[in-house]
GROMACS .gro file of C-alpha atoms in nm:
model
  219
    1MET     CA    1   2.073  -0.404  13.893
    2ARG     CA    2   2.326  -0.365  13.617
    3ARG     CA    3   2.442  -0.718  13.636
    4LEU     CA    4   2.116  -0.872  13.587
    5LEU     CA    5   2.148  -0.656  13.178
    6VAL     CA    6   2.464  -0.803  13.111
    7LEU     CA    7   2.361  -1.176  13.163
    8PRO     CA    8   2.115  -1.133  12.936
    9LEU     CA    9   2.358  -0.983  12.700
   10ALA     CA   10   2.617  -1.199  12.721
   11ALA     CA   11   2.368  -1.537  12.625
   12LEU     CA   12   2.229  -1.370  12.346
   13LEU     CA   13   2.666  -1.278  12.186
   14VAL     CA   14   2.707  -1.683  12.262
   15VAL     CA   15   2.371  -1.767  12.100
   16ALA     CA   16   2.458  -1.547  11.734
   17ALA     CA   17   2.800  -1.741  11.772
   18CYS     CA   18   2.678  -2.015  11.826
   19GLY     CA   19   2.401  -1.983  11.518
   20SER     CA   20   2.691  -1.872  11.250
   21THR     CA   21   2.949  -2.161  11.299
   22THR     CA   22   2.626  -2.438  11.252
   23THR     CA   23   2.575  -2.551  10.920
   24SER     CA   24   2.214  -2.681  10.796
   25PRO     CA   25   2.178  -2.909  10.561
   26SER     CA   26   2.034  -2.810  10.182
   27PRO     CA   27   1.776  -2.965  10.085
   28ALA     CA   28   1.745  -3.249   9.841
   29GLY     CA   29   1.601  -3.028   9.551
   30SER     CA   30   1.885  -2.800   9.533
   31PRO     CA   31   2.053  -2.728   9.219
   32SER     CA   32   2.373  -2.660   9.339
   33ALA     CA   33   2.363  -3.080   9.462
   34ALA     CA   34   2.625  -3.248   9.293
   35PRO     CA   35   2.528  -3.515   9.081
   36SER     CA   36   2.635  -3.889   9.269
   37ALA     CA   37   2.889  -4.059   9.095
   38SER     CA   38   2.654  -4.340   9.035
   39THR     CA   39   2.416  -4.125   8.788
   40ALA     CA   40   2.770  -4.012   8.630
   41PRO     CA   41   2.695  -4.231   8.280
   42SER     CA   42   2.951  -4.478   8.233
   43ALA     CA   43   3.244  -4.499   7.967
   44SER     CA   44   3.132  -4.827   7.853
   45THR     CA   45   2.773  -4.652   7.728
   46ASP     CA   46   2.957  -4.365   7.592
   47ALA     CA   47   3.151  -4.636   7.355
   48THR     CA   48   2.875  -4.795   7.248
   49ALA     CA   49   2.670  -4.525   7.167
   50ALA     CA   50   2.920  -4.358   6.969
   51PRO     CA   51   2.897  -4.472   6.537
   52THR     CA   52   3.149  -4.695   6.434
   53ALA     CA   53   3.345  -4.583   6.120
   54THR     CA   54   3.212  -4.840   5.854
   55ALA     CA   55   2.833  -4.692   6.004
   56SER     CA   56   2.907  -4.328   5.898
   57PRO     CA   57   2.687  -4.181   5.638
   58GLN     CA   58   2.988  -3.913   5.521
   59ALA     CA   59   3.175  -4.281   5.394
   60SER     CA   60   2.933  -4.437   5.250
   61ALA     CA   61   2.766  -4.167   5.062
   62SER     CA   62   3.098  -4.037   4.944
   63ALA     CA   63   3.180  -4.388   4.788
   64SER     CA   64   2.895  -4.458   4.626
   65SER     CA   65   2.921  -4.062   4.428
   66ASP     CA   66   3.182  -4.105   4.273
   67PRO     CA   67   3.155  -4.182   3.890
   68ASP     CA   68   3.496  -4.277   3.813
   69ALA     CA   69   3.533  -4.559   4.102
   70GLU     CA   70   3.558  -4.888   3.980
   71PRO     CA   71   3.347  -5.242   4.153
   72THR     CA   72   3.439  -5.394   4.488
   73ALA     CA   73   3.420  -5.721   4.356
   74PRO     CA   74   3.318  -6.022   4.592
   75ALA     CA   75   3.622  -6.160   4.883
   76ASN     CA   76   3.514  -6.496   4.707
   77ASP     CA   77   3.557  -6.408   4.372
   78THR     CA   78   3.841  -6.621   4.170
   79GLY     CA   79   3.730  -6.430   3.813
   80ALA     CA   80   3.651  -6.802   3.636
   81ILE     CA   81   3.343  -6.849   3.503
   82PRO     CA   82   3.094  -7.096   3.673
   83SER     CA   83   3.177  -7.409   3.481
   84ASP     CA   84   2.769  -7.452   3.489
   85ALA     CA   85   2.734  -7.147   3.252
   86ALA     CA   86   2.647  -7.224   2.926
   87THR     CA   87   2.751  -7.029   2.602
   88PRO     CA   88   2.444  -6.963   2.356
   89GLN     CA   89   2.658  -7.152   2.085
   90ALA     CA   90   2.585  -7.484   2.315
   91SER     CA   91   2.267  -7.414   2.412
   92VAL     CA   92   2.145  -7.470   2.059
   93ALA     CA   93   2.379  -7.716   1.973
   94ALA     CA   94   2.304  -7.943   2.245
   95GLY     CA   95   1.953  -7.904   2.165
   96SER     CA   96   1.995  -8.002   1.793
   97PRO     CA   97   1.891  -8.438   1.787
   98THR     CA   98   2.106  -8.662   1.688
   99PRO     CA   99   1.923  -8.950   1.456
  100GLU     CA  100   2.010  -9.359   1.638
  101PRO     CA  101   2.206  -9.515   1.375
  102ARG     CA  102   1.996  -9.847   1.217
  103THR     CA  103   1.987 -10.088   1.444
  104ALA     CA  104   2.137 -10.436   1.267
  105CYS     CA  105   1.741 -10.625   1.272
  106GLN     CA  106   1.576 -10.288   1.070
  107LYS     CA  107   1.860 -10.297   0.860
  108LEU     CA  108   1.713 -10.697   0.782
  109ASN     CA  109   1.376 -10.636   0.859
  110ASP     CA  110   1.450 -10.374   0.542
  111ALA     CA  111   1.592 -10.663   0.321
  112ILE     CA  112   1.327 -10.917   0.424
  113ASP     CA  113   1.024 -10.674   0.327
  114THR     CA  114   1.132 -10.595  -0.024
  115VAL     CA  115   1.264 -10.939  -0.143
  116ASP     CA  116   0.886 -11.038   0.040
  117LEU     CA  117   0.771 -10.756  -0.232
  118TYR     CA  118   0.896 -10.776  -0.506
  119LEU     CA  119   0.898 -11.147  -0.540
  120GLN     CA  120   0.490 -11.097  -0.511
  121PHE     CA  121   0.518 -10.847  -0.760
  122PHE     CA  122   0.705 -11.096  -0.934
  123THR     CA  123   0.424 -11.406  -0.927
  124GLN     CA  124   0.188 -11.160  -1.083
  125ALA     CA  125   0.367 -10.969  -1.372
  126ASP     CA  126   0.256 -10.964  -1.698
  127GLU     CA  127   0.214 -10.707  -2.000
  128THR     CA  128  -0.064 -10.529  -1.839
  129THR     CA  129   0.093 -10.450  -1.512
  130TRP     CA  130   0.451 -10.448  -1.662
  131GLU     CA  131   0.507 -10.128  -1.717
  132ASP     CA  132   0.259 -10.017  -1.404
  133MET     CA  133   0.471 -10.148  -1.161
  134THR     CA  134   0.817 -10.121  -1.300
  135GLY     CA  135   0.707  -9.727  -1.399
  136PRO     CA  136   0.816  -9.368  -1.222
  137GLU     CA  137   0.501  -9.383  -1.090
  138SER     CA  138   0.494  -9.717  -0.951
  139PRO     CA  139   0.270  -9.800  -0.676
  140ILE     CA  140   0.548 -10.017  -0.529
  141GLU     CA  141   0.844  -9.809  -0.579
  142PHE     CA  142   1.038  -9.956  -0.800
  143ASP     CA  143   1.394  -9.991  -0.764
  144ARG     CA  144   1.594 -10.270  -0.888
  145ALA     CA  145   1.917 -10.164  -0.696
  146LYS     CA  146   1.732 -10.172  -0.390
  147PHE     CA  147   1.653 -10.492  -0.517
  148THR     CA  148   2.019 -10.646  -0.552
  149LYS     CA  149   2.128 -10.493  -0.201
  150ALA     CA  150   1.852 -10.660  -0.007
  151ILE     CA  151   2.000 -10.988  -0.203
  152ALA     CA  152   2.312 -10.937  -0.082
  153LEU     CA  153   2.241 -10.871   0.223
  154LEU     CA  154   2.029 -11.184   0.295
  155ARG     CA  155   2.293 -11.416   0.099
  156GLN     CA  156   2.550 -11.367   0.398
  157ASP     CA  157   2.286 -11.576   0.604
  158PRO     CA  158   2.330 -11.930   0.686
  159ALA     CA  159   1.969 -11.949   0.652
  160MET     CA  160   1.997 -11.823   0.299
  161LYS     CA  161   2.186 -12.060   0.184
  162ASN     CA  162   1.978 -12.240  -0.026
  163ALA     CA  163   1.745 -11.983  -0.148
  164ALA     CA  164   2.009 -11.771  -0.213
  165PRO     CA  165   2.150 -11.890  -0.508
  166LEU     CA  166   1.756 -11.887  -0.664
  167LEU     CA  167   1.718 -11.480  -0.612
  168ARG     CA  168   2.044 -11.413  -0.744
  169SER     CA  169   1.888 -11.605  -1.076
  170LEU     CA  170   1.535 -11.366  -1.035
  171ASP     CA  171   1.811 -11.129  -1.033
  172LYS     CA  172   1.978 -11.114  -1.297
  173THR     CA  173   1.654 -11.236  -1.532
  174LEU     CA  174   1.494 -10.931  -1.372
  175GLY     CA  175   1.791 -10.707  -1.515
  176GLN     CA  176   1.663 -10.936  -1.876
  177ALA     CA  177   1.338 -10.807  -1.886
  178LEU     CA  178   1.416 -10.444  -1.777
  179GLU     CA  179   1.607 -10.399  -2.080
  180SER     CA  180   1.358 -10.603  -2.328
  181ASP     CA  181   1.084 -10.333  -2.543
  182ALA     CA  182   0.843 -10.723  -2.500
  183PRO     CA  183   0.918 -10.906  -2.206
  184PHE     CA  184   0.651 -11.089  -2.253
  185ALA     CA  185   0.670 -11.127  -2.613
  186SER     CA  186   0.671 -11.575  -2.552
  187THR     CA  187   0.724 -11.757  -2.335
  188SER     CA  188   1.063 -11.790  -2.333
  189SER     CA  189   1.106 -11.395  -2.316
  190PRO     CA  190   1.256 -11.284  -1.974
  191GLY     CA  191   0.987 -11.125  -1.818
  192SER     CA  192   0.764 -11.462  -1.833
  193VAL     CA  193   1.028 -11.668  -1.778
  194LEU     CA  194   1.115 -11.422  -1.452
  195MET     CA  195   0.738 -11.506  -1.384
  196ARG     CA  196   0.751 -11.879  -1.379
  197ALA     CA  197   1.056 -11.871  -1.209
  198SER     CA  198   0.928 -11.653  -0.936
  199THR     CA  199   0.628 -11.831  -0.881
  200LYS     CA  200   0.825 -12.237  -0.875
  201ASN     CA  201   1.021 -12.087  -0.611
  202PHE     CA  202   0.794 -11.850  -0.386
  203ILE     CA  203   0.745 -12.085  -0.109
  204GLN     CA  204   1.148 -12.221  -0.033
  205ILE     CA  205   1.250 -11.864  -0.042
  206GLU     CA  206   0.975 -11.734   0.160
  207GLU     CA  207   1.009 -12.001   0.442
  208ALA     CA  208   1.426 -11.881   0.387
  209LEU     CA  209   1.297 -11.520   0.506
  210VAL     CA  210   1.088 -11.620   0.749
  211ALA     CA  211   1.406 -11.843   0.883
  212VAL     CA  212   1.606 -11.536   0.868
  213ARG     CA  213   1.428 -11.314   1.045
  214THR     CA  214   1.351 -11.580   1.371
  215ALA     CA  215   1.784 -11.678   1.409
  216HIS     CA  216   1.844 -11.337   1.432
  217GLY     CA  217   1.508 -11.204   1.692
  218CYS     CA  218   1.385 -10.958   1.448
  219GLY     CA  219   1.030 -11.026   1.453
   0.00000   0.00000   0.00000
């Protein structure tokens, strides 16, 4: 009977000894479980997440808040003024129109028109129209010097070879008529002589004027 009691007691001691040495697996959700290496943040993630020095808000704030700081020029700024920059004076000067010089045809046509106009007046001049046509309120803006200059320009052209002497003679008689107190007092007075000579040579002079205009292509 004593032997039977010893066996169960020995069995209990063996079970107790085995139970104390066996470790049970801790549950997966246990707080004591250490995180695995795969879940630890990598060094590259930390480096990417860290703000760079250029984006530092403290540095930007300190640079903009300094009232004595001078503006920084762009890297490609050479300090030179652009070539297309125009000053106000240059703009005003550029906008001022420059009158074009008169062409050769304009000068020639003016001379021809002057001689033609005055010649028509001479053929119709008399004592009743002389003062009005040559006075300060002349409808043709009479100017003896203008007539003389026109003759001087035209006489150089070969087409005026025969007409030029006739015009010079008319200009001389015109001067005498302007100085006379009674240019039409008689048939021999300078005004009367001017009228007859102009009428006699009118066609020849006019044909010469047309020839000059045609020869120079100024029609």
